[in-house]
Coordinates of C-alpha atoms in Angstrom, one line a residue:
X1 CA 39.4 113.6 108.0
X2 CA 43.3 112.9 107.9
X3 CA 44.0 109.8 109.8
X4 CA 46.8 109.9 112.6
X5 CA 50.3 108.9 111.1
X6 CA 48.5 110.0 107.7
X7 CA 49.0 112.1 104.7
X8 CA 45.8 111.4 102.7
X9 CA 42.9 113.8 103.4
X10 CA 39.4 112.3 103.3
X11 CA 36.4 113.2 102.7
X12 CA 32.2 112.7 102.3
X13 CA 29.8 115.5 100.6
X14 CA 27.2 115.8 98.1
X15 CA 26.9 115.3 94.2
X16 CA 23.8 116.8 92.7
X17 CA 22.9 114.4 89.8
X18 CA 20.4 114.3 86.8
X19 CA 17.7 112.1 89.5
X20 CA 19.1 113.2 92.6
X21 CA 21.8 113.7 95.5
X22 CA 24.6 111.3 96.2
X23 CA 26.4 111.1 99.1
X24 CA 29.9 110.7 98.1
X25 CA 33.4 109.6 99.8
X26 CA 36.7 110.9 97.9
X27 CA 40.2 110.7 99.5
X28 CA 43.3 112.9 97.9
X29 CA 44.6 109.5 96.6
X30 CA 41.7 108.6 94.7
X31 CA 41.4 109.6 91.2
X32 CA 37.5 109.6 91.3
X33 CA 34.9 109.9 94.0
X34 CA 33.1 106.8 95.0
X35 CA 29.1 106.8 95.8
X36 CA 28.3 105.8 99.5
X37 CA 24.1 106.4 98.6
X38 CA 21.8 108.0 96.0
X39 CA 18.8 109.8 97.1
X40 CA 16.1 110.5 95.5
X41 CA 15.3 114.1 93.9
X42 CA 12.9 115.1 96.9
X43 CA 15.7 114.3 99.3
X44 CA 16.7 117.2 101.4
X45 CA 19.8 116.1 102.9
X46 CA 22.5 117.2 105.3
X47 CA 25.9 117.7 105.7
X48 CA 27.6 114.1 106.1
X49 CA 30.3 113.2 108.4
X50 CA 33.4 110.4 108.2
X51 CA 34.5 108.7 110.9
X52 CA 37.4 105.9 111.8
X53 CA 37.7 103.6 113.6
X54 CA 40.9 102.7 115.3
X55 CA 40.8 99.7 113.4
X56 CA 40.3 100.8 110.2
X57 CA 36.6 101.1 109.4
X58 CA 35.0 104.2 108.4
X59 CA 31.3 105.3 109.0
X60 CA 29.7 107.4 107.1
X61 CA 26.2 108.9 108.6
X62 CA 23.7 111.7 107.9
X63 CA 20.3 112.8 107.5
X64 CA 17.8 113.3 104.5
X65 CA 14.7 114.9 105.5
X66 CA 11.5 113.5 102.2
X67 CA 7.7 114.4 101.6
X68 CA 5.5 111.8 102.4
X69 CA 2.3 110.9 100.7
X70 CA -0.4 114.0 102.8
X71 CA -2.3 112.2 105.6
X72 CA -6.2 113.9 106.6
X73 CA -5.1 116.2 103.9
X74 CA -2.2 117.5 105.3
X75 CA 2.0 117.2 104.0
X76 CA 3.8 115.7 105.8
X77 CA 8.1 114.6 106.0
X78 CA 9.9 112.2 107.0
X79 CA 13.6 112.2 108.4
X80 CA 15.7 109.0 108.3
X81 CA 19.2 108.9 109.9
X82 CA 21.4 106.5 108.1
X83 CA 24.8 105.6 108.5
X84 CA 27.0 103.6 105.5
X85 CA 30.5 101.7 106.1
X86 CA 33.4 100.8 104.5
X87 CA 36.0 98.2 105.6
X88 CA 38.7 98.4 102.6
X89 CA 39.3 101.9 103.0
X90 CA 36.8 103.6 101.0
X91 CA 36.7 101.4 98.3
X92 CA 33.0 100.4 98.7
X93 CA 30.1 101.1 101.0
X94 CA 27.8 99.1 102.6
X95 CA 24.0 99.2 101.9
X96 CA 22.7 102.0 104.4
X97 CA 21.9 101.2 107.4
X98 CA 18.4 103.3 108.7
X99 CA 19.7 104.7 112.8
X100 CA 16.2 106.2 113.1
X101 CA 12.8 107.7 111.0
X102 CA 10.6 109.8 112.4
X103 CA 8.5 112.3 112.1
X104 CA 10.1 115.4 113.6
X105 CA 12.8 117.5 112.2
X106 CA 16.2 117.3 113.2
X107 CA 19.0 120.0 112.8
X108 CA 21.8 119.7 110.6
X109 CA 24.4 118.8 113.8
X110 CA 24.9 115.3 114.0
X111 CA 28.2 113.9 114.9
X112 CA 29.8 111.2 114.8
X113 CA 32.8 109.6 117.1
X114 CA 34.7 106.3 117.1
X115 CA 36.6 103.8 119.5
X116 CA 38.2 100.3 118.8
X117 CA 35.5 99.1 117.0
X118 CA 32.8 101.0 118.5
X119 CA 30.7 104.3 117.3
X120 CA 28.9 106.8 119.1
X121 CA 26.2 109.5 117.1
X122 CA 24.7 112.1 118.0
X123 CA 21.7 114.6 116.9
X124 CA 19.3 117.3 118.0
X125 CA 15.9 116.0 117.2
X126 CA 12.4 117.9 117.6
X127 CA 10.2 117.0 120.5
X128 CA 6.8 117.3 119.1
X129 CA 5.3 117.2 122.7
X130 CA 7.3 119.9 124.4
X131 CA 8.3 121.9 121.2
X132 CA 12.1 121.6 122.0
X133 CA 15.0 120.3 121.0
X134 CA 16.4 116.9 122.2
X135 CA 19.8 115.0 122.0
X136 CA 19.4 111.7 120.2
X137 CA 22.2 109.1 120.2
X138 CA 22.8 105.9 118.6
X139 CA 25.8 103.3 119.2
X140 CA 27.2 100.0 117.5
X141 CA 30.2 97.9 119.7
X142 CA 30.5 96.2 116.3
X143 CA 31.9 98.5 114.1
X144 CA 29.0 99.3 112.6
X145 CA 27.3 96.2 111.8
X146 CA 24.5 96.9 114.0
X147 CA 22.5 99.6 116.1
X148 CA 21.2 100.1 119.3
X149 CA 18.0 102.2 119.1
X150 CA 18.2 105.9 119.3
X151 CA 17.4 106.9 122.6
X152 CA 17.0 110.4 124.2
X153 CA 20.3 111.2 125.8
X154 CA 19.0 112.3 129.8
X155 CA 21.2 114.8 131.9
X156 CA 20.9 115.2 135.7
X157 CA 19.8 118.6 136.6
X158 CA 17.9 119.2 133.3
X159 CA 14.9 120.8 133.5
X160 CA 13.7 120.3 130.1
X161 CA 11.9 124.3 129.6
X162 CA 15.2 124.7 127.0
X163 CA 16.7 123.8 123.7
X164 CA 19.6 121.1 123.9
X165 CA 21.8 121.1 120.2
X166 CA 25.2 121.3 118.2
X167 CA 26.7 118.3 120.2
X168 CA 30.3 117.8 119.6
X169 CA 31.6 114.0 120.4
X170 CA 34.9 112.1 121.0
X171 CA 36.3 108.9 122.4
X172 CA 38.5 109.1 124.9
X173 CA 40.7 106.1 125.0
X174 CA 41.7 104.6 128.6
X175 CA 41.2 101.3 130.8
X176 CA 38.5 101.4 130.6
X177 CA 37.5 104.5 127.7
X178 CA 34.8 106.7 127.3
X179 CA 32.7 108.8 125.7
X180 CA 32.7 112.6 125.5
X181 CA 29.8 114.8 124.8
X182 CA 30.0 118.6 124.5
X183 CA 26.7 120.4 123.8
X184 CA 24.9 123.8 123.8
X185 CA 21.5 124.5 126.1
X186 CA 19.2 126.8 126.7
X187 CA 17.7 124.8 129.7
X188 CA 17.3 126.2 133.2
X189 CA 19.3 124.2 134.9
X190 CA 22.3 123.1 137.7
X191 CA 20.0 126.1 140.1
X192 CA 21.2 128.5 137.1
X193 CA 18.5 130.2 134.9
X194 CA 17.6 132.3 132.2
X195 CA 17.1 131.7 128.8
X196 CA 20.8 132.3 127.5
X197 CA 23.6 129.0 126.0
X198 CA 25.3 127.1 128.4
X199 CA 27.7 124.7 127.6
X200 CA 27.4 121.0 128.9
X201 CA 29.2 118.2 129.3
X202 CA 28.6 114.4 129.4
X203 CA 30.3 111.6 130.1
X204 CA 29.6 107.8 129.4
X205 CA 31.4 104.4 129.8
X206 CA 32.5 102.6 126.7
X207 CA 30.4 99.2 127.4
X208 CA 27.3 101.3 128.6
X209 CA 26.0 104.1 127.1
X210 CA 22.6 104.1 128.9
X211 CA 24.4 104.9 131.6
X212 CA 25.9 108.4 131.9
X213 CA 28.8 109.1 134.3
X214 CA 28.6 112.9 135.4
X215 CA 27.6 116.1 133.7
X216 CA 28.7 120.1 134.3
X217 CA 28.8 123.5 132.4
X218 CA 31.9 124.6 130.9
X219 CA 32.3 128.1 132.7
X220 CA 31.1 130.9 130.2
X221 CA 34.1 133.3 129.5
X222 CA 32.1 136.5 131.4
X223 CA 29.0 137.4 132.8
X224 CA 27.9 138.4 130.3
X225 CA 24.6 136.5 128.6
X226 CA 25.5 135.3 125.3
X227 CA 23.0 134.7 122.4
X228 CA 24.7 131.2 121.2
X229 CA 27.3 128.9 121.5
X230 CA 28.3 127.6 117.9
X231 CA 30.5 125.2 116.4
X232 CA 31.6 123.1 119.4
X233 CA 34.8 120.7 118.3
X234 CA 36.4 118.7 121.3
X235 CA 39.3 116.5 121.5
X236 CA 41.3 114.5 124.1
X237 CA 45.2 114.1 124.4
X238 CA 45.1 111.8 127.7
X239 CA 42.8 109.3 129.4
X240 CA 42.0 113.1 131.2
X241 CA 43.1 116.0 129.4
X242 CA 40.8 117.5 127.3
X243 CA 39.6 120.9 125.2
X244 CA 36.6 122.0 124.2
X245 CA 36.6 124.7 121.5
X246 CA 33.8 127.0 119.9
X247 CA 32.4 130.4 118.5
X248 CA 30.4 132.3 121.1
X249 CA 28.3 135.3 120.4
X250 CA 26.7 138.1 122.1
X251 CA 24.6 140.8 120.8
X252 CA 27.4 142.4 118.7
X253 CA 30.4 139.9 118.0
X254 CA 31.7 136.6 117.9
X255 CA 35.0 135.2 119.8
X256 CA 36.9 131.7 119.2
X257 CA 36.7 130.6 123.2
X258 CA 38.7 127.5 124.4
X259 CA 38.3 125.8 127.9
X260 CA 40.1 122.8 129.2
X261 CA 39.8 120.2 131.6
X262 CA 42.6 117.9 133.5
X263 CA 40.3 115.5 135.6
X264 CA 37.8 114.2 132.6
X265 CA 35.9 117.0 132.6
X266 CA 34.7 117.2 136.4
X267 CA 35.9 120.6 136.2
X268 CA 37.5 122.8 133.2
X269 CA 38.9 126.3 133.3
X270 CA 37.4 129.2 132.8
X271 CA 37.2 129.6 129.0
X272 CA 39.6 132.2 127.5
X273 CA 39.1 133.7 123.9
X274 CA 41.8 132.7 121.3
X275 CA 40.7 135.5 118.9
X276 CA 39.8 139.0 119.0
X277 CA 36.2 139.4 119.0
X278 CA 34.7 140.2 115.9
X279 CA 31.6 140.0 113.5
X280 CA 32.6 137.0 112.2
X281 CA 34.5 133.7 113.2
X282 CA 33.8 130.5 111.8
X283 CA 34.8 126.6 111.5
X284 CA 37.6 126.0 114.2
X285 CA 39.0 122.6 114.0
X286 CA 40.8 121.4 117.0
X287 CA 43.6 118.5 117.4
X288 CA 45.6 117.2 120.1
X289 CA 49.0 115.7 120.8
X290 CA 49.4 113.6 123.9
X291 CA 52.1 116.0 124.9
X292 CA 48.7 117.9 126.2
X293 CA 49.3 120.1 123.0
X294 CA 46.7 121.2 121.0
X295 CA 46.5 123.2 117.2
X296 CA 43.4 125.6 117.0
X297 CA 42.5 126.8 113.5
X298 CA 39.8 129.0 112.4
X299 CA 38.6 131.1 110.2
X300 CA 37.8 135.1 111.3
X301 CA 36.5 138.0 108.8
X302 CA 35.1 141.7 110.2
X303 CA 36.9 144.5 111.5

């Protein structure tokens, strides 16, 4: 994370200890790192993510995944989603604040985005009735403080015999904003089917996140069925100008595709690879200038 206006870097990750893993944040003008949470030794825990506010307070959020004492003689885990804040800049951390346990697994995808004040996460979650997997989210209007519950994030047209993950979130500012949600599905869907990704789209108002606006596929790049959609990053420049990036695969190579949108995401172009395609691409990061420029970069190996 470099915050706009900004030339400190920042960053959370994890510190193996002697008893454990801690969750730490560091930022390039800090001489040491500074502990967000320690988990215990059992703790398998994923990737965390920073985010900040436009007011200044940062969130930091992810997911440990513990055994729990067997039940009818069988093991059992748990997953807790917690999220930590900071309000002097990194300094210190609140006590964690537990978004949701349960007993499912959850993938290693979950995002965070942030408003004036406001946060928006979102995760793929396990759904031990239909075998699939879900879209969670979670929001605060209080920067954090507190939590609606999660809730299962419904699309129109859905018709829930596919995999919905890898959500990619931001907050598009505007009177009033919104939020964004990109995300990757295997569902037959929008009179479309088959078992191959799709992208999707979501829209939400600010002061009501039950309540989702509209929802459409980014156009694939070709006719071609692809075998994934990976690594989704978004980002807005307007109120209604918008990109949504990622790594799409077929059968035999990978391509960084881009696809844009000038009417908040009613419709977007038809996506356009930025990279030859190869065996491997990974990790694009997207920004955007309210010019309606936006910086791509990526990281590409193979021949």
């Amino acid at each position: 994370l470099v915050p706009a206006g900004s030339t400190t870097a920042e960053v959370v990750s994890l510190v193996e200890t002697a008893v454990g893993t801690d969750v730490v944040y560091r930022s390039s003008s800090m001489a040491e790192a500074v502990t967000v949470s320690s988990l215990s030794a059992d703790a398998l825990v994923g990737l965390p993510r920073l985010s900040l506010s436009s007011d200044g307070v940062r969130l930091a959020a992810w997911a440990a995944t513990v055994a729990v004492l067997p039940v009818s003689g069988f093991s059992t885990t748990e997953t807790t989603i917690a999220v930590s804040r900071s309000l002097d800049s990194g300094s210190t951390w609140s006590t964690p604040f537990q978004l949701q346990t349960l007993s499912s697994a959850v993938k290693d995808d979950l995002v965070l985005a942030a408003g004036q004040n406001e946060f928006l996460a979102v995760w793929s979650q396990r759904n031990e009735t239909t075998n699939r997997w879900d879209l969670q989210h979670a929001w605060s209007r209080d920067g954090g403080v507190s939590w609606s519950s999660a809730r299962q994030m419904i699309s129109s047209g859905l018709s829930g015999d596919g995999d919905n993950s890898q959500p990619a979130s931001v907050f598009v500012k505007g009177n009033p904003g919104y939020w964004l949600v990109v995300w990757t599905s295997t569902d037959s869907l929008f009179n479309r089917t088959g078992t191959d990704s799709d992208l999707l789209f979501a829209r939400y108002p600010a002061q009501d996140v039950t309540r989702q606006c509209s929802s459409s596929i980014v156009p694939p790049s070709s006719a071609v069925a692809t075998s994934g959609h990976r690594a989704l990053k978004v980002a807005a420049a307007t109120s209604s100008q918008m990109v949504a990036v990622w790594i799409e695969r077929t059968p035999h190579s990978q391509a960084v595709l881009l696809s844009t949108t000038l009417d908040g995401g009613t419709t977007w172009t038809a996506s356009r690879p930025l990279s030859p395609a190869t065996v491997t691409q990974f990790y694009p990061v997207v920004a955007a200038l309210t010019s309606g420029r936006y910086f791509v970069v990526w990281a590409s190996g193979g021949n």
